[in-house]
mmCIF file of C-alpha atoms and ligand atoms in Angstrom:
data_model
loop_
_atom_site.group_PDB
_atom_site.id
_atom_site.type_symbol
_atom_site.label_atom_id
_atom_site.label_comp_id
_atom_site.label_asym_id
_atom_site.label_seq_id
_atom_site.Cartn_x
_atom_site.Cartn_y
_atom_site.Cartn_z
ATOM 1 C CA UNK A 1 -46.711 17.278 12.445
ATOM 2 C CA UNK A 2 -44.077 19.319 10.800
ATOM 3 C CA UNK A 3 -41.776 19.193 13.920
ATOM 4 C CA UNK A 4 -42.434 15.484 14.140
ATOM 5 C CA UNK A 5 -41.234 15.108 10.540
ATOM 6 C CA UNK A 6 -38.199 17.184 11.315
ATOM 7 C CA UNK A 7 -37.344 15.299 14.357
ATOM 8 C CA UNK A 8 -37.828 12.042 12.373
ATOM 9 C CA UNK A 9 -35.480 13.319 9.650
ATOM 10 C CA UNK A 10 -32.924 14.430 12.176
ATOM 11 C CA UNK A 11 -32.961 11.186 14.137
ATOM 12 C CA UNK A 12 -32.552 9.152 10.996
ATOM 13 C CA UNK A 13 -29.657 11.352 9.867
ATOM 14 C CA UNK A 14 -28.056 10.899 13.305
ATOM 15 C CA UNK A 15 -28.722 7.039 12.880
ATOM 16 C CA UNK A 16 -27.169 7.092 9.524
ATOM 17 C CA UNK A 17 -24.084 8.912 10.755
ATOM 18 C CA UNK A 18 -23.749 6.477 13.634
ATOM 19 C CA UNK A 19 -23.681 3.545 11.224
ATOM 20 C CA UNK A 20 -21.202 5.166 9.020
ATOM 21 C CA UNK A 21 -19.004 6.003 12.033
ATOM 22 C CA UNK A 22 -19.522 2.308 13.254
ATOM 23 C CA UNK A 23 -18.328 1.102 9.958
ATOM 24 C CA UNK A 24 -15.243 3.158 10.171
ATOM 25 C CA UNK A 25 -14.555 2.128 13.625
ATOM 26 C CA UNK A 26 -14.801 -1.483 12.486
ATOM 27 C CA UNK A 27 -12.423 -0.801 9.596
ATOM 28 C CA UNK A 28 -9.753 0.709 11.971
ATOM 29 C CA UNK A 29 -10.265 -2.057 14.231
ATOM 30 C CA UNK A 30 -9.653 -4.653 11.634
ATOM 31 C CA UNK A 31 -6.342 -2.889 10.615
ATOM 32 C CA UNK A 32 -5.279 -2.541 14.298
ATOM 33 C CA UNK A 33 -6.139 -6.247 14.664
ATOM 34 C CA UNK A 34 -3.629 -7.015 11.966
ATOM 35 C CA UNK A 35 -1.516 -4.825 14.047
ATOM 36 C CA UNK A 36 1.320 -3.733 11.671
ATOM 37 C CA UNK A 37 1.720 -1.174 9.026
ATOM 38 C CA UNK A 38 3.954 -1.891 5.971
ATOM 39 C CA UNK A 39 6.318 1.060 6.274
ATOM 40 C CA UNK A 40 7.356 1.738 2.559
ATOM 41 C CA UNK A 41 6.729 0.439 -0.958
ATOM 42 C CA UNK A 42 10.309 -0.794 -1.855
ATOM 43 C CA UNK A 43 10.979 -4.363 -1.035
ATOM 44 C CA UNK A 44 14.330 -5.565 0.383
ATOM 45 C CA UNK A 45 14.010 -9.325 0.568
ATOM 46 C CA UNK A 46 11.342 -10.811 -1.557
ATOM 47 C CA UNK A 47 12.492 -14.029 -2.756
ATOM 48 C CA UNK A 48 9.460 -15.624 -4.317
ATOM 49 C CA UNK A 49 6.941 -12.769 -4.942
ATOM 50 C CA UNK A 50 8.157 -10.522 -7.749
ATOM 51 C CA UNK A 51 10.244 -7.511 -6.838
ATOM 52 C CA UNK A 52 8.113 -5.111 -8.710
ATOM 53 C CA UNK A 53 4.754 -6.139 -6.949
ATOM 54 C CA UNK A 54 2.707 -3.118 -5.905
ATOM 55 C CA UNK A 55 2.009 -2.430 -2.208
ATOM 56 C CA UNK A 56 -1.525 -2.859 -2.814
ATOM 57 C CA UNK A 57 -1.104 -6.278 -4.205
ATOM 58 C CA UNK A 58 1.468 -7.258 -1.491
ATOM 59 C CA UNK A 59 -0.791 -6.232 1.340
ATOM 60 C CA UNK A 60 -3.643 -8.018 -0.256
ATOM 61 C CA UNK A 61 -1.704 -11.168 -0.589
ATOM 62 C CA UNK A 62 -0.361 -11.006 2.938
ATOM 63 C CA UNK A 63 -3.756 -10.302 4.417
ATOM 64 C CA UNK A 64 -5.054 -13.226 2.503
ATOM 65 C CA UNK A 65 -2.306 -15.540 3.837
ATOM 66 C CA UNK A 66 -3.031 -14.296 7.424
ATOM 67 C CA UNK A 67 -6.717 -14.932 6.987
ATOM 68 C CA UNK A 68 -6.062 -18.248 5.400
ATOM 69 C CA UNK A 69 -3.968 -19.349 8.269
ATOM 70 C CA UNK A 70 -5.982 -17.608 11.243
ATOM 71 C CA UNK A 71 -2.950 -15.590 12.211
ATOM 72 C CA UNK A 72 -1.670 -12.009 12.432
ATOM 73 C CA UNK A 73 1.244 -10.449 10.469
ATOM 74 C CA UNK A 74 3.677 -11.423 13.318
ATOM 75 C CA UNK A 75 3.356 -15.112 12.404
ATOM 76 C CA UNK A 76 6.057 -14.988 9.650
ATOM 77 C CA UNK A 77 8.339 -11.912 9.969
ATOM 78 C CA UNK A 78 10.044 -11.456 13.206
ATOM 79 C CA UNK A 79 9.434 -8.539 15.611
ATOM 80 C CA UNK A 80 12.143 -5.729 15.889
ATOM 81 C CA UNK A 81 13.787 -6.665 19.346
ATOM 82 C CA UNK A 82 13.980 -3.135 20.520
ATOM 83 C CA UNK A 83 10.319 -2.339 19.744
ATOM 84 C CA UNK A 84 8.301 -5.562 19.473
ATOM 85 C CA UNK A 85 5.193 -3.621 18.475
ATOM 86 C CA UNK A 86 6.964 -3.174 15.134
ATOM 87 C CA UNK A 87 7.863 -6.026 12.569
ATOM 88 C CA UNK A 88 11.222 -6.510 10.873
ATOM 89 C CA UNK A 89 9.459 -7.215 7.621
ATOM 90 C CA UNK A 90 12.583 -8.319 5.632
ATOM 91 C CA UNK A 91 13.970 -10.629 8.316
ATOM 92 C CA UNK A 92 14.404 -14.183 7.660
ATOM 93 C CA UNK A 93 14.838 -15.091 11.298
ATOM 94 C CA UNK A 94 11.632 -17.306 11.525
ATOM 95 C CA UNK A 95 11.107 -20.540 9.963
ATOM 96 C CA UNK A 96 7.436 -19.705 9.408
ATOM 97 C CA UNK A 97 8.596 -17.375 6.701
ATOM 98 C CA UNK A 98 10.732 -19.857 4.965
ATOM 99 C CA UNK A 99 7.924 -22.423 5.074
ATOM 100 C CA UNK A 100 5.586 -19.740 3.833
ATOM 101 C CA UNK A 101 7.752 -19.134 0.756
ATOM 102 C CA UNK A 102 7.737 -22.793 -0.119
ATOM 103 C CA UNK A 103 3.982 -22.760 0.264
ATOM 104 C CA UNK A 104 3.711 -19.836 -2.083
ATOM 105 C CA UNK A 105 5.763 -21.768 -4.791
ATOM 106 C CA UNK A 106 3.702 -24.845 -4.284
ATOM 107 C CA UNK A 107 0.388 -22.993 -4.698
ATOM 108 C CA UNK A 108 1.891 -21.265 -7.726
ATOM 109 C CA UNK A 109 2.943 -24.441 -9.307
ATOM 110 C CA UNK A 110 -0.334 -26.055 -8.691
ATOM 111 C CA UNK A 111 -2.247 -23.039 -10.149
ATOM 112 C CA UNK A 112 0.180 -23.020 -13.221
ATOM 113 C CA UNK A 113 -0.260 -26.790 -13.850
ATOM 114 C CA UNK A 114 -3.732 -27.546 -13.003
ATOM 115 C CA UNK A 115 -5.831 -24.337 -13.192
ATOM 116 C CA UNK A 116 -4.395 -21.375 -15.005
ATOM 117 C CA UNK A 117 -5.146 -22.754 -18.427
ATOM 118 C CA UNK A 118 -8.870 -22.952 -17.631
ATOM 119 C CA UNK A 119 -8.854 -19.644 -15.790
ATOM 120 C CA UNK A 120 -6.706 -17.483 -17.858
ATOM 121 C CA UNK A 121 -5.247 -14.062 -17.006
ATOM 122 C CA UNK A 122 -5.909 -13.742 -13.257
ATOM 123 C CA UNK A 123 -5.049 -10.139 -12.056
ATOM 124 C CA UNK A 124 -2.838 -9.595 -10.059
ATOM 125 C CA UNK A 125 -0.938 -12.652 -11.286
ATOM 126 C CA UNK A 126 -0.588 -14.199 -7.740
ATOM 127 C CA UNK A 127 -4.375 -14.275 -7.047
ATOM 128 C CA UNK A 128 -5.289 -17.731 -8.177
ATOM 129 C CA UNK A 129 -8.037 -20.432 -7.887
ATOM 130 C CA UNK A 130 -6.029 -22.521 -5.703
ATOM 131 C CA UNK A 131 -5.157 -20.911 -2.414
ATOM 132 C CA UNK A 132 -3.670 -21.289 1.094
ATOM 133 C CA UNK A 133 -7.081 -21.508 2.593
ATOM 134 C CA UNK A 134 -7.867 -24.803 0.619
ATOM 135 C CA UNK A 135 -5.700 -26.538 3.032
ATOM 136 C CA UNK A 136 -5.312 -24.246 6.037
ATOM 137 C CA UNK A 137 -8.949 -23.342 6.537
ATOM 138 C CA UNK A 138 -8.177 -20.712 9.197
ATOM 139 C CA UNK A 139 -5.509 -22.564 11.139
ATOM 140 C CA UNK A 140 -1.716 -22.635 10.794
ATOM 141 C CA UNK A 141 -1.692 -26.368 11.360
ATOM 142 C CA UNK A 142 -4.219 -28.189 9.220
ATOM 143 C CA UNK A 143 -4.018 -31.219 11.364
ATOM 144 C CA UNK A 144 -6.329 -29.451 13.793
ATOM 145 C CA UNK A 145 -9.347 -29.875 11.712
ATOM 146 C CA UNK A 146 -8.544 -33.356 10.405
ATOM 147 C CA UNK A 147 -9.999 -35.658 13.015
ATOM 148 C CA UNK A 148 -8.123 -38.755 13.830
ATOM 149 C CA UNK A 149 -5.732 -38.175 11.041
ATOM 150 C CA UNK A 150 -2.866 -37.374 13.409
ATOM 151 C CA UNK A 151 -1.165 -40.775 12.839
ATOM 152 C CA UNK A 152 -1.016 -40.132 9.080
ATOM 153 C CA UNK A 153 -0.046 -36.584 9.301
ATOM 154 C CA UNK A 154 3.508 -35.278 9.441
ATOM 155 C CA UNK A 155 4.227 -32.023 11.103
ATOM 156 C CA UNK A 156 7.563 -30.496 10.330
ATOM 157 C CA UNK A 157 10.694 -31.677 12.043
ATOM 158 C CA UNK A 158 11.653 -29.289 14.897
ATOM 159 C CA UNK A 159 15.011 -30.901 15.213
ATOM 160 C CA UNK A 160 15.771 -29.900 11.721
ATOM 161 C CA UNK A 161 15.267 -26.268 12.561
ATOM 162 C CA UNK A 162 14.379 -25.071 15.943
ATOM 163 C CA UNK A 163 14.129 -21.418 15.231
ATOM 164 C CA UNK A 164 10.524 -21.534 15.755
ATOM 165 C CA UNK A 165 10.723 -22.843 19.382
ATOM 166 C CA UNK A 166 13.677 -20.369 20.116
ATOM 167 C CA UNK A 167 11.504 -17.527 19.020
ATOM 168 C CA UNK A 168 8.657 -18.756 21.055
ATOM 169 C CA UNK A 169 10.784 -19.020 24.028
ATOM 170 C CA UNK A 170 12.151 -15.458 23.506
ATOM 171 C CA UNK A 171 8.479 -14.191 23.277
ATOM 172 C CA UNK A 172 7.669 -16.019 26.457
ATOM 173 C CA UNK A 173 5.114 -18.466 25.081
HETATM 174 C C1 HEC B 201 -1.654 -28.527 -0.043
HETATM 175 C C2 HEC B 201 -2.093 -28.053 1.283
HETATM 176 C C3 HEC B 201 -1.523 -26.692 1.611
HETATM 177 C C4 HEC B 201 -1.527 -25.422 1.083
HETATM 178 C C5 HEC B 201 -2.163 -25.165 -0.326
HETATM 179 C C6 HEC B 201 -0.923 -24.553 1.929
HETATM 180 N N1 HEC B 201 -0.418 -25.074 2.876
HETATM 181 FE FE1 HEC B 201 0.693 -24.181 4.436
HETATM 182 N N2 HEC B 201 0.914 -26.043 5.387
HETATM 183 C C7 HEC B 201 0.176 -27.153 4.868
HETATM 184 C C8 HEC B 201 0.842 -28.244 5.886
HETATM 185 C C9 HEC B 201 0.322 -29.662 5.868
HETATM 186 C C10 HEC B 201 1.566 -27.592 6.873
HETATM 187 C C11 HEC B 201 2.350 -28.216 8.028
HETATM 188 C C12 HEC B 201 1.725 -27.660 9.340
HETATM 189 C C13 HEC B 201 2.489 -28.349 10.559
HETATM 190 O O1 HEC B 201 3.640 -27.994 10.666
HETATM 191 O O2 HEC B 201 1.872 -29.022 11.226
HETATM 192 C C14 HEC B 201 1.686 -26.081 6.468
HETATM 193 C C15 HEC B 201 2.530 -25.296 7.255
HETATM 194 C C16 HEC B 201 2.436 -23.859 6.811
HETATM 195 C C17 HEC B 201 3.255 -22.941 7.760
HETATM 196 C C18 HEC B 201 4.033 -23.230 9.052
HETATM 197 C C19 HEC B 201 3.108 -23.217 9.936
HETATM 198 C C20 HEC B 201 3.783 -23.710 11.411
HETATM 199 O O3 HEC B 201 3.742 -24.784 11.611
HETATM 200 O O4 HEC B 201 4.106 -22.751 11.899
HETATM 201 C C21 HEC B 201 3.071 -21.812 7.027
HETATM 202 C C22 HEC B 201 3.591 -20.426 7.532
HETATM 203 C C23 HEC B 201 2.183 -22.028 5.774
HETATM 204 N N3 HEC B 201 1.877 -23.341 5.767
HETATM 205 C C24 HEC B 201 1.831 -20.972 4.962
HETATM 206 C C25 HEC B 201 1.026 -21.149 3.844
HETATM 207 C C26 HEC B 201 0.663 -20.196 2.874
HETATM 208 C C27 HEC B 201 1.119 -18.771 2.986
HETATM 209 C C28 HEC B 201 -0.007 -20.872 1.893
HETATM 210 C C29 HEC B 201 -0.513 -20.302 0.675
HETATM 211 C C30 HEC B 201 0.400 -19.495 -0.297
HETATM 212 C C31 HEC B 201 0.058 -22.217 2.219
HETATM 213 N N4 HEC B 201 0.570 -22.378 3.443
HETATM 214 C C32 HEC B 201 -0.719 -23.214 1.512
HETATM 215 C C33 HEC B 201 -0.439 -27.493 3.923
HETATM 216 C C34 HEC B 201 -0.725 -26.275 2.930
#
């Protein structure tokens, strides 16, 4: 009987350990799925977000944007040519980043005008009621979930700026 109890205790301890290890594995997996590590905590080329934003807040926002659009970190910053497993975070080479900046301005304005007075003091300041996910719903191009709205829906003009296509060609997509 005693032995049975001991065995039971041992096997549940092992079970618990496995669950915990499993959770860690999942966590590492999530991070490696995002794929890229933010190398430091001083920012070289922030144009819309505040210069003094903390690393935590910046990563939180970026993860939020990526999840909202259903993309990985390499959707906006360009990769480093010599080592495509790394991102050139400050680079403005891709048009997605430029559009992203405008999107941040737009959501900030909508929050400031229509939401903030009813939901004061959000922390950090950029976490707001109205967010990218309200339109994007997990896709970079909201047209995808708007059935039969194609005719009403404008996508950005690739003739105006073909950096996106050039980048895709380079990446062999
Ligand atoms: C009011 C709706 C709306 C909100 C809110 C919004 N977006 Fe967008 N976003 C769009 C639309 C529409 C497009 C155009 C997609 C296309 O080109 O077909 C777009 C395009 C983009 C693109 C370019 C995608 C491409 O075609 O490669 C990026 C990047 C982007 N949004 C980022 C963001 C981020 C980051 C936020 C939050 C800060 C955000 N968006 C919030 C509607 C929105």
